[in-house]
Coordinates of C-alpha atoms in Angstrom, one line a residue:
X63 CA -55.6 114.9 54.0
X64 CA -57.0 112.8 51.1
X65 CA -54.5 112.2 48.1
X66 CA -54.7 112.3 44.6
X67 CA -55.3 108.8 44.2
X68 CA -58.3 108.6 46.7
X69 CA -59.5 111.4 45.1
X70 CA -59.7 109.4 42.1
X71 CA -61.0 106.6 43.0
X72 CA -62.0 104.5 40.1
X73 CA -66.4 104.7 41.4
X74 CA -65.9 108.4 41.7
X75 CA -66.5 109.0 38.3
X76 CA -68.1 106.3 36.7
X77 CA -71.7 106.3 35.2
X78 CA -73.7 103.7 36.4
X79 CA -76.3 103.0 33.7
X80 CA -73.4 102.3 31.2
X81 CA -70.2 102.0 33.8
X82 CA -67.7 103.6 31.6
X83 CA -66.7 106.9 32.8
X84 CA -68.2 110.0 32.8
X85 CA -68.7 111.9 28.9
X86 CA -70.1 114.7 29.9
X87 CA -71.1 114.4 32.8
X88 CA -74.6 115.9 34.1
X89 CA -76.1 116.1 37.7
X90 CA -79.7 114.9 38.3
X91 CA -82.0 117.2 41.1
X92 CA -81.3 114.1 43.6
X93 CA -77.2 115.0 43.6
X94 CA -76.3 111.7 41.5
X95 CA -74.4 111.8 38.1
X96 CA -74.6 110.4 34.5
X97 CA -73.4 110.3 31.1
X98 CA -75.9 113.6 29.3
X99 CA -76.9 110.7 27.0
X100 CA -76.9 108.0 29.4
X101 CA -79.4 109.7 30.9
X102 CA -81.5 111.2 28.5
X103 CA -81.7 107.9 26.9
X104 CA -82.5 106.2 30.1
X105 CA -85.7 108.4 30.3
X106 CA -86.4 107.9 27.5
X107 CA -87.5 104.1 27.2
X108 CA -89.3 105.0 30.7
X109 CA -92.9 105.8 31.3
X110 CA -91.7 107.4 34.8
X111 CA -89.0 109.9 35.0
X112 CA -86.5 109.2 37.9
X113 CA -83.0 108.3 39.2
X114 CA -81.6 105.3 38.2
X115 CA -79.3 105.6 41.3
X116 CA -82.1 106.0 43.9
X117 CA -85.4 106.3 42.2
X118 CA -86.2 109.6 43.2
X119 CA -89.2 110.6 41.1
X120 CA -89.7 113.7 38.8
X121 CA -93.4 115.5 37.9
X122 CA -91.2 116.7 35.1
X123 CA -88.2 116.0 32.9
X124 CA -85.6 118.5 34.8
X125 CA -83.2 120.7 32.8
X126 CA -80.3 119.2 33.3
X127 CA -76.5 121.0 32.7
X128 CA -73.0 119.8 32.4
X129 CA -71.2 119.2 35.5
X130 CA -68.0 121.3 34.9
X131 CA -66.0 120.0 37.9
X132 CA -66.8 116.6 37.8
X133 CA -66.1 116.8 34.2
X134 CA -62.2 118.4 33.8
X135 CA -61.9 115.6 37.1
X136 CA -62.8 112.6 35.4
X137 CA -61.0 113.5 32.3
X138 CA -58.3 113.7 34.5
X139 CA -59.5 110.5 36.1
X140 CA -59.5 108.7 32.1
X141 CA -55.7 110.6 30.8
X142 CA -54.7 108.4 34.3
X143 CA -56.4 105.2 33.4
X144 CA -55.1 105.2 29.9
X145 CA -52.3 105.6 31.3
X146 CA -52.2 103.4 33.3
X147 CA -53.0 100.9 31.2
X148 CA -51.0 101.4 28.3
X149 CA -48.0 100.4 31.4
X150 CA -49.4 97.6 32.3
X151 CA -49.9 96.1 29.1
X152 CA -47.2 93.8 27.3
X153 CA -44.6 95.2 25.6
X154 CA -43.3 93.7 22.9
X155 CA -39.3 93.9 22.4
X156 CA -38.0 97.3 20.1
X157 CA -35.4 96.7 17.9
X158 CA -33.5 100.6 17.5
X159 CA -30.2 101.2 18.3
X160 CA -28.3 101.3 22.3
X161 CA -26.0 103.7 23.0
X162 CA -22.4 103.0 24.5
X163 CA -22.5 102.9 28.4
X164 CA -19.0 103.7 28.7
X165 CA -18.9 106.7 26.0
X166 CA -19.5 110.3 28.2
X167 CA -20.0 112.8 26.3
X168 CA -21.6 112.1 22.6
X169 CA -23.4 108.4 23.0
X170 CA -21.6 106.1 20.5
X171 CA -23.4 103.2 19.1
X172 CA -22.8 100.3 21.0
X173 CA -21.5 97.1 19.0
X174 CA -21.6 94.3 21.5
X175 CA -23.6 94.1 25.7
X176 CA -21.1 92.2 27.8
X177 CA -23.9 89.6 29.6
X178 CA -21.0 89.2 32.5
X179 CA -20.1 93.0 32.5
X180 CA -23.9 94.1 31.8
X181 CA -22.5 96.8 29.9
X182 CA -22.9 97.4 26.9
X183 CA -19.8 99.2 25.1
X184 CA -19.0 101.1 21.5
X185 CA -16.1 99.5 19.2
X186 CA -13.9 101.9 21.2
X187 CA -14.6 100.7 24.5
X188 CA -14.7 97.1 23.4
X189 CA -11.3 96.5 22.6
X190 CA -9.8 95.9 26.2
X191 CA -12.6 92.8 25.7
X192 CA -10.8 91.5 23.2
X193 CA -7.2 92.6 24.4
X194 CA -7.3 92.0 28.3
X195 CA -7.2 87.9 29.0
X196 CA -9.1 88.2 32.0
X197 CA -12.2 89.7 29.7
X198 CA -11.7 87.5 26.6
X199 CA -14.1 85.0 28.6
X200 CA -16.9 87.1 29.1
X201 CA -20.0 86.1 26.6
X202 CA -21.0 88.7 24.4
X203 CA -23.8 89.2 22.6
X204 CA -25.4 91.9 20.2
X205 CA -26.5 94.9 21.6
X206 CA -29.2 94.6 23.8
X207 CA -30.8 97.4 26.4
X208 CA -32.6 95.9 28.3
X209 CA -29.5 93.6 30.5
X210 CA -30.8 94.7 34.0
X211 CA -34.0 92.9 32.8
X212 CA -30.9 89.7 31.9
X213 CA -30.5 89.9 36.2
X214 CA -32.0 86.9 39.0
X215 CA -33.9 89.8 40.9
X216 CA -33.6 87.1 43.7
X217 CA -30.1 85.9 44.0
X218 CA -28.7 89.6 41.7
X219 CA -26.8 86.7 39.7
X220 CA -27.0 86.6 35.3
X221 CA -30.5 84.1 33.9
X222 CA -28.1 81.6 32.1
X223 CA -30.6 78.6 31.6
X224 CA -33.6 78.5 30.7
X225 CA -37.4 76.3 32.9
X226 CA -38.6 74.9 30.6
X227 CA -41.5 73.4 33.3
X228 CA -42.0 77.9 34.0
X229 CA -40.7 78.9 30.9
X230 CA -38.6 81.8 32.3
X231 CA -35.1 82.3 32.7
X232 CA -33.6 81.5 35.8
X233 CA -30.3 81.4 37.0
X234 CA -27.8 78.4 38.3
X235 CA -28.6 79.9 42.4
X236 CA -32.2 79.0 41.2
X237 CA -32.0 75.6 39.5
X238 CA -30.5 74.8 42.9
X239 CA -33.6 76.1 44.7
X240 CA -36.6 76.8 43.2
X241 CA -36.5 75.0 40.2
X242 CA -33.9 71.9 41.7
X243 CA -36.9 69.2 39.9
X244 CA -37.7 71.4 36.9
X245 CA -36.2 70.7 33.4
X246 CA -33.5 73.0 33.1
X247 CA -31.3 73.5 29.8
X248 CA -28.7 76.5 28.8
X249 CA -30.1 79.4 27.5
X250 CA -27.2 78.2 24.0
X251 CA -29.8 74.9 23.7
X252 CA -33.4 76.7 24.1
X253 CA -32.6 79.4 21.9
X254 CA -31.9 76.5 19.0
X255 CA -34.7 74.2 19.9
X256 CA -36.2 78.0 19.5
X257 CA -34.9 78.9 16.3
X258 CA -36.1 75.5 14.6
X259 CA -39.8 76.0 16.1
X260 CA -39.0 79.6 14.1
X261 CA -40.2 78.4 10.5
X262 CA -42.8 76.8 11.7
X263 CA -44.9 79.5 14.5
X264 CA -43.7 82.0 11.4
X265 CA -45.7 79.7 8.7
X266 CA -49.1 79.5 11.8
X267 CA -48.8 83.2 12.3
X268 CA -49.1 84.3 8.1
X269 CA -51.9 81.3 7.8
X270 CA -53.6 83.0 11.4
X271 CA -52.7 86.6 9.9
X272 CA -54.4 85.6 6.1
X273 CA -57.2 84.0 7.9
X274 CA -57.6 86.8 9.9
X275 CA -57.8 89.0 6.9
X276 CA -60.0 86.7 5.0
X277 CA -62.6 86.9 8.0
X278 CA -62.3 90.4 7.9
X279 CA -63.2 90.7 3.6
X280 CA -65.3 88.4 4.7
X281 CA -66.9 90.1 7.3
X282 CA -67.0 93.4 5.3
X283 CA -68.3 91.6 2.6
X284 CA -71.0 90.3 4.0
X285 CA -71.9 93.4 5.7
X286 CA -71.9 95.4 2.7
X287 CA -74.8 92.8 1.1
X288 CA -76.4 92.6 4.1
X289 CA -76.7 96.2 3.7
X290 CA -77.8 96.2 0.4
X291 CA -80.0 93.4 0.9
X292 CA -82.0 95.3 4.1
X293 CA -82.5 98.5 1.6
X294 CA -83.7 96.3 -1.3
X295 CA -86.0 94.3 1.6
X296 CA -87.3 97.7 3.1
X297 CA -87.3 99.0 0.0
X298 CA -89.9 96.0 -1.5
X299 CA -91.9 96.0 2.2
X300 CA -92.4 99.8 1.7
X301 CA -93.7 99.2 -1.9
X302 CA -96.1 96.0 -0.8
X303 CA -97.8 98.1 1.8
X304 CA -97.7 100.9 -0.6
X305 CA -99.6 98.9 -2.9
X306 CA -101.9 97.2 -0.3
X307 CA -103.0 101.2 0.7
X308 CA -103.5 102.1 -3.2
X309 CA -105.4 99.2 -3.4
X310 CA -108.0 99.1 -0.4
X311 CA -108.3 102.9 -1.1
X312 CA -109.4 102.3 -4.8
X313 CA -111.7 99.4 -3.3
X314 CA -112.8 102.0 -0.8
X315 CA -113.5 105.0 -3.0
X316 CA -115.2 102.1 -5.8
X317 CA -117.1 100.3 -2.9
X318 CA -118.9 104.2 -1.6
X319 CA -119.5 104.4 -5.3
X320 CA -121.7 101.2 -5.7
X321 CA -123.6 102.1 -2.2
X322 CA -124.3 105.9 -3.3
X323 CA -125.1 104.9 -7.0
X324 CA -127.5 101.8 -5.1
X325 CA -128.9 104.6 -2.9
X326 CA -129.5 107.1 -5.5
X327 CA -131.6 104.7 -7.2
X328 CA -133.4 103.4 -4.3
X329 CA -134.0 107.1 -3.4
X330 CA -135.6 107.6 -7.0
X331 CA -138.1 105.0 -6.8
X332 CA -139.3 106.0 -3.4
X333 CA -139.5 109.2 -4.7
X334 CA -141.9 108.3 -7.3
X335 CA -143.9 106.2 -4.8
X336 CA -144.6 109.2 -3.1
X337 CA -145.4 111.1 -4.9
X338 CA -148.4 109.0 -6.4
X339 CA -149.8 108.1 -2.9
X340 CA -149.9 111.7 -2.2
X341 CA -151.5 112.3 -5.9
X342 CA -154.4 109.5 -4.4
X343 CA -154.4 110.3 -0.8
X344 CA -155.0 113.9 -2.4
X345 CA -158.1 112.4 -4.6
X346 CA -159.5 110.6 -1.8
X347 CA -159.5 113.5 0.4
X348 CA -161.2 115.5 -2.7
X349 CA -164.0 112.4 -3.0
X350 CA -164.8 112.5 1.3
X351 CA -165.0 116.4 0.5
X352 CA -167.7 115.7 -2.2
X353 CA -169.1 113.0 -1.0
X354 CA -169.8 114.9 2.2
X355 CA -170.9 117.8 0.6
X356 CA -173.4 115.8 -1.6
X357 CA -174.6 113.9 1.6
X358 CA -175.7 117.3 2.9
X359 CA -177.8 118.7 -0.3
X360 CA -181.9 117.6 -0.6
X361 CA -181.1 117.3 -4.8
X362 CA -181.7 113.9 -4.7
X363 CA -180.5 113.2 -8.4
X364 CA -178.0 115.2 -8.1
X365 CA -175.8 112.9 -5.1
X366 CA -177.7 109.2 -7.3
X367 CA -175.7 110.5 -10.1
X368 CA -171.9 110.9 -8.6
X369 CA -172.2 109.2 -6.2
X370 CA -171.2 105.4 -7.9
X371 CA -168.1 107.5 -9.0
X372 CA -167.0 109.1 -6.6
X373 CA -167.7 105.6 -4.0
X374 CA -165.3 104.1 -6.9
X375 CA -162.4 101.9 -5.0
X376 CA -158.7 103.2 -6.3
X377 CA -157.2 100.8 -8.3
X378 CA -153.7 100.5 -7.7
X379 CA -152.9 97.8 -4.8
X380 CA -149.7 99.4 -2.9
X381 CA -150.0 95.9 -0.6
X382 CA -147.2 94.5 -1.3
X383 CA -145.0 97.9 -2.3
X384 CA -142.3 98.5 -0.9
X385 CA -138.2 100.4 -1.4
X386 CA -135.6 97.3 0.5
X387 CA -132.6 99.4 2.0
X388 CA -129.3 99.2 0.0
X389 CA -127.6 95.6 0.1
X390 CA -125.6 94.7 2.3
X391 CA -122.0 94.3 2.5
X392 CA -121.2 92.4 5.4
X393 CA -119.2 89.5 4.4
X394 CA -116.8 92.3 2.7
X395 CA -116.2 93.9 6.1
X396 CA -115.7 90.4 7.4
X397 CA -113.1 89.4 5.2
X398 CA -111.4 93.2 5.9
X399 CA -111.4 92.0 9.5
X400 CA -109.8 88.9 8.8
X401 CA -106.8 90.4 6.4
X402 CA -106.4 93.3 8.8
X403 CA -106.5 90.6 11.5
X404 CA -104.0 88.3 9.6
X405 CA -101.9 91.8 9.0
X406 CA -101.6 93.2 12.8
X407 CA -100.6 88.9 13.9
X408 CA -98.2 88.9 11.4
X409 CA -96.8 91.9 12.5
X410 CA -96.9 91.0 16.3
X411 CA -95.0 87.6 15.4
X412 CA -92.7 89.9 13.3
X413 CA -91.6 92.4 16.4
X414 CA -91.5 89.2 18.0
X415 CA -89.0 87.7 16.4
X416 CA -87.2 90.9 16.3
X417 CA -87.1 91.3 20.1
X418 CA -85.5 87.8 20.4
X419 CA -83.1 87.8 18.3
X420 CA -81.7 91.7 20.0
X421 CA -82.6 89.6 23.5
X422 CA -80.4 86.1 22.0
X423 CA -77.6 88.6 21.0
X424 CA -76.3 88.7 24.8
X425 CA -77.1 84.6 25.7
X426 CA -74.3 83.4 27.6
X427 CA -73.1 80.3 28.1
X428 CA -73.5 79.1 31.2
X429 CA -72.3 76.0 33.3
X430 CA -74.0 74.6 36.7
X431 CA -72.1 74.9 39.8
X432 CA -71.4 71.7 42.1
X433 CA -69.9 73.3 44.8
X434 CA -73.7 74.8 45.1
X435 CA -75.9 71.6 44.5
X436 CA -78.3 70.3 47.1
X437 CA -76.8 66.9 47.7
X438 CA -79.5 65.0 46.2
X439 CA -79.2 67.0 41.9
X440 CA -77.3 65.0 39.7
X441 CA -75.2 67.1 36.6
X442 CA -73.9 65.9 33.2
X443 CA -73.2 66.5 30.0
X444 CA -71.1 68.9 30.8
X445 CA -72.4 71.0 33.7
X446 CA -75.8 71.9 31.1
X447 CA -77.7 68.6 32.4
X448 CA -79.4 68.5 36.1
X449 CA -82.1 66.3 38.0
X450 CA -83.2 65.0 41.1
X451 CA -81.6 61.7 42.5
X452 CA -80.9 60.0 45.5
X453 CA -78.9 62.2 48.3
X454 CA -75.2 61.7 48.6
X455 CA -72.6 62.1 50.8
X456 CA -71.1 66.0 49.8
X457 CA -68.4 67.6 51.6
X458 CA -69.8 70.4 53.5
X459 CA -69.4 74.2 51.2
X460 CA -70.5 77.7 52.8
X461 CA -71.8 77.6 49.0
X462 CA -73.9 74.6 48.6
X463 CA -78.1 74.5 49.2
X464 CA -78.8 72.7 52.2
X465 CA -83.0 73.1 52.4
X466 CA -84.5 72.0 49.0
X467 CA -82.5 71.1 45.3
X468 CA -81.4 74.2 44.1
X469 CA -78.0 74.9 42.1
X470 CA -77.0 77.9 40.5
X471 CA -74.4 78.7 37.3
X472 CA -70.5 79.4 37.7
X473 CA -71.0 82.3 36.7
X474 CA -72.2 85.4 38.1
X475 CA -72.8 89.1 36.4
X476 CA -72.7 92.5 38.4
X477 CA -74.2 94.5 35.0
X478 CA -75.3 94.9 31.6
X479 CA -77.7 92.4 30.0
X480 CA -77.3 89.0 29.5
X481 CA -80.1 86.4 28.3
X482 CA -80.2 82.1 28.7
X483 CA -82.8 79.7 27.7
X484 CA -83.7 76.4 30.1
X485 CA -85.9 73.1 28.5
X486 CA -88.5 71.9 31.2
X487 CA -90.3 69.7 28.7
X488 CA -92.0 66.7 31.0
X489 CA -91.7 68.4 34.0
X490 CA -94.7 69.1 36.6
X491 CA -92.4 70.9 39.2
X492 CA -89.4 73.7 38.7
X493 CA -87.9 76.9 39.4
X494 CA -85.9 78.5 37.2
X495 CA -84.3 82.7 37.1
X496 CA -81.8 84.7 39.4
X497 CA -80.7 85.4 42.6
X498 CA -78.6 87.4 44.2
X499 CA -74.9 85.9 45.8
X500 CA -75.2 86.9 49.0
X501 CA -79.0 84.6 49.4
X502 CA -79.7 81.8 51.9
X503 CA -78.4 78.6 51.0
X504 CA -79.0 76.8 54.8
X505 CA -82.3 78.1 56.2
X506 CA -85.7 77.8 54.7
X507 CA -86.7 80.2 52.7
X508 CA -89.0 80.8 50.2
X509 CA -88.7 81.7 46.3
X510 CA -89.6 85.8 47.4
X511 CA -88.4 88.8 45.9
X512 CA -87.7 90.1 49.1
X513 CA -85.3 87.1 49.9
X514 CA -83.2 87.7 46.6
X515 CA -84.7 85.6 44.3
X516 CA -86.7 86.2 40.5
X517 CA -87.9 83.3 39.1
X518 CA -90.5 81.6 37.7
X519 CA -92.0 78.0 37.2
X520 CA -94.3 74.8 37.2
X521 CA -95.9 73.4 40.3
X522 CA -99.2 70.8 40.6
X523 CA -100.0 72.2 36.8
X524 CA -100.1 75.8 37.7
X525 CA -97.1 78.4 36.3
X526 CA -96.4 80.9 39.0
X527 CA -94.1 84.1 39.0
X528 CA -92.4 84.2 42.8
X529 CA -93.1 87.5 44.2
X530 CA -93.0 88.0 47.6
X531 CA -96.5 85.6 47.1
X532 CA -97.2 83.6 44.6
X533 CA -98.8 85.0 40.4
X534 CA -100.3 82.9 39.3
X535 CA -99.6 83.2 35.1
X536 CA -102.4 81.7 32.8
X537 CA -100.7 79.7 29.6
X538 CA -102.1 78.9 26.4
X539 CA -99.4 76.1 25.5
X540 CA -97.8 74.0 27.8
X541 CA -94.1 75.0 28.4
X542 CA -91.3 73.4 26.9
X543 CA -88.2 75.9 26.8
X544 CA -88.4 79.0 28.9
X545 CA -85.7 82.1 28.4
X546 CA -84.4 84.0 30.9
X547 CA -83.6 88.0 29.7
X548 CA -81.6 90.0 32.5
X549 CA -81.0 93.8 32.3
X550 CA -78.5 94.1 35.3
X551 CA -78.8 98.0 34.5
X552 CA -82.4 98.3 34.3
X553 CA -83.5 95.9 37.4
X554 CA -85.6 94.1 34.8
X555 CA -85.6 90.1 34.5
X556 CA -88.7 88.9 32.0
X557 CA -89.6 85.3 30.9
X558 CA -90.5 84.2 27.6
X559 CA -91.7 80.5 25.2
X560 CA -89.2 80.5 23.4
X561 CA -91.6 78.3 20.9
X562 CA -93.8 81.3 20.2
X563 CA -91.3 84.0 21.6
X564 CA -94.2 85.3 22.9
X565 CA -93.8 86.8 26.7
X566 CA -94.3 85.4 30.4
X567 CA -93.5 87.7 32.9
X568 CA -91.7 90.3 34.1
X569 CA -89.4 91.9 37.2
X570 CA -89.1 95.3 36.4
X571 CA -88.2 98.6 38.8
X572 CA -85.5 96.2 40.8
X573 CA -82.4 97.8 42.3
X574 CA -79.6 94.8 42.3
X575 CA -76.6 95.7 44.1
X576 CA -74.8 92.4 44.1
X577 CA -73.4 89.7 42.2
X578 CA -76.3 88.2 40.4
X579 CA -76.5 84.1 39.4
X580 CA -78.7 82.1 36.8
X581 CA -81.1 80.1 39.6
X582 CA -82.3 76.2 38.5
X583 CA -84.3 74.3 40.8
X584 CA -85.7 71.0 39.4
X585 CA -87.9 70.0 42.4
X586 CA -88.6 66.6 44.3
X587 CA -89.1 63.7 42.2
X588 CA -92.3 62.8 43.0
X589 CA -92.3 59.2 43.1
X590 CA -90.2 59.7 39.5
X591 CA -93.5 61.7 38.4
X592 CA -90.9 64.6 38.0
X593 CA -87.7 62.8 37.3
X594 CA -87.0 64.6 34.0
X595 CA -83.8 67.2 34.4
X596 CA -83.3 71.0 33.7
X597 CA -81.5 71.1 31.2
X598 CA -79.2 74.1 29.7
X599 CA -80.0 74.6 25.7
X600 CA -77.6 76.2 23.2
X601 CA -79.0 79.5 21.7
X602 CA -78.9 79.3 18.3
X603 CA -76.9 82.7 17.0
X604 CA -78.7 85.1 14.2
X605 CA -75.9 86.2 11.3

């Protein structure tokens, strides 16, 4: 039958999203449990509604209810962890009244404790230690309640000596065995030495307290100032955009009015021309009709008398008469389009800058691990610099890469987010990214996701993301420094151009089941052309 401790094992009550004890746990249709806020936040930030653990996709967002049984078990587990945690914390000495160990009914306050008897005595029961010769030689100290802790657990003797080498209280037998060659002094001597240092320690503590208090005040003031500046900046930006919108709206209304006015004038002028032309057409039609009638008459006198009038031309010349369209505002439209493009570009830059700042909040300090480095790699500058050189005779190590010039960082990650930057300037071939801990370090493997690599690099002038096959990526400019951002819980590995803040490529929807290590491959030298190093660069921290 399972014990309570096995039923309350840690992994059963940790949300796989926040990696903390469940808060209002809910169950998905596929049977996995998550905190209510965690699963809703996860679904809100993803286009596809799926289980974060098993990746089961749901056609619509399921209606979730709190799992009461899991919620109660998680609460009990949280209490158990809290008790265990508090019990494991080192306790500072508590100064309070120590009861007499001899008093049977009402315990009187002890006035002394005997290191020989390992007993605390009140004034009455201490009297034999002042009177009996055999007891007078006992070592009496101010009353303490932890006399058992003053006994050596190994030799069951009083710890009356102090080992400065191990900084521990020891007994005489310890001095003769485990601590034989150590710097041993009496407790009294070490006490006197510590007392001399006490004032300096207290002064140092006060300085630290003062420094921390000042830092707290400084941060609180900075936070207050930052909040006020943010409010002012927000108001200023809103005002600027409001003024811009108002100005654009006024200009729009004015332009529309000018266009309408010019169109009305053009229309009025055109209507005058049309009226005059129609009158001329009517007159010409009348003359044509009269000519036809006169030509059919036998009254030669009337025909000759009217013919000159009917055949005389219309005097007005309409050849060059036209109505021009409204004046074009193409230049204005072009200028407005340019303003829009400039604003859009500026907003994109601001968004990229904010995104980069948020990612750099997760910056980690990495150091290259020599035990994983291929025998041709040279590591310098405190583990921040690596380049390919001549092969070295190195001890056999199961963690070492043997086929290609590869190396990992010492630091591995099993959750959360992390960010780092690598300088790749002047290199013609390289690869960086992250790999899983169990990646094959001895065989001839490709930089493939299926083999545990999530990498990006340069090869023969072309940038590649190494999925299960190489994916060529066009870059407008040559990379100098590449940033790598990993969100372990979301299965995301992204690469960015540090100089421009532009996104390069992302591996999305990955399922990480083991520790990830930052990966660096400076590649072969190629006759000295690719001799430049890969450098882990410090990430500037924004305030």
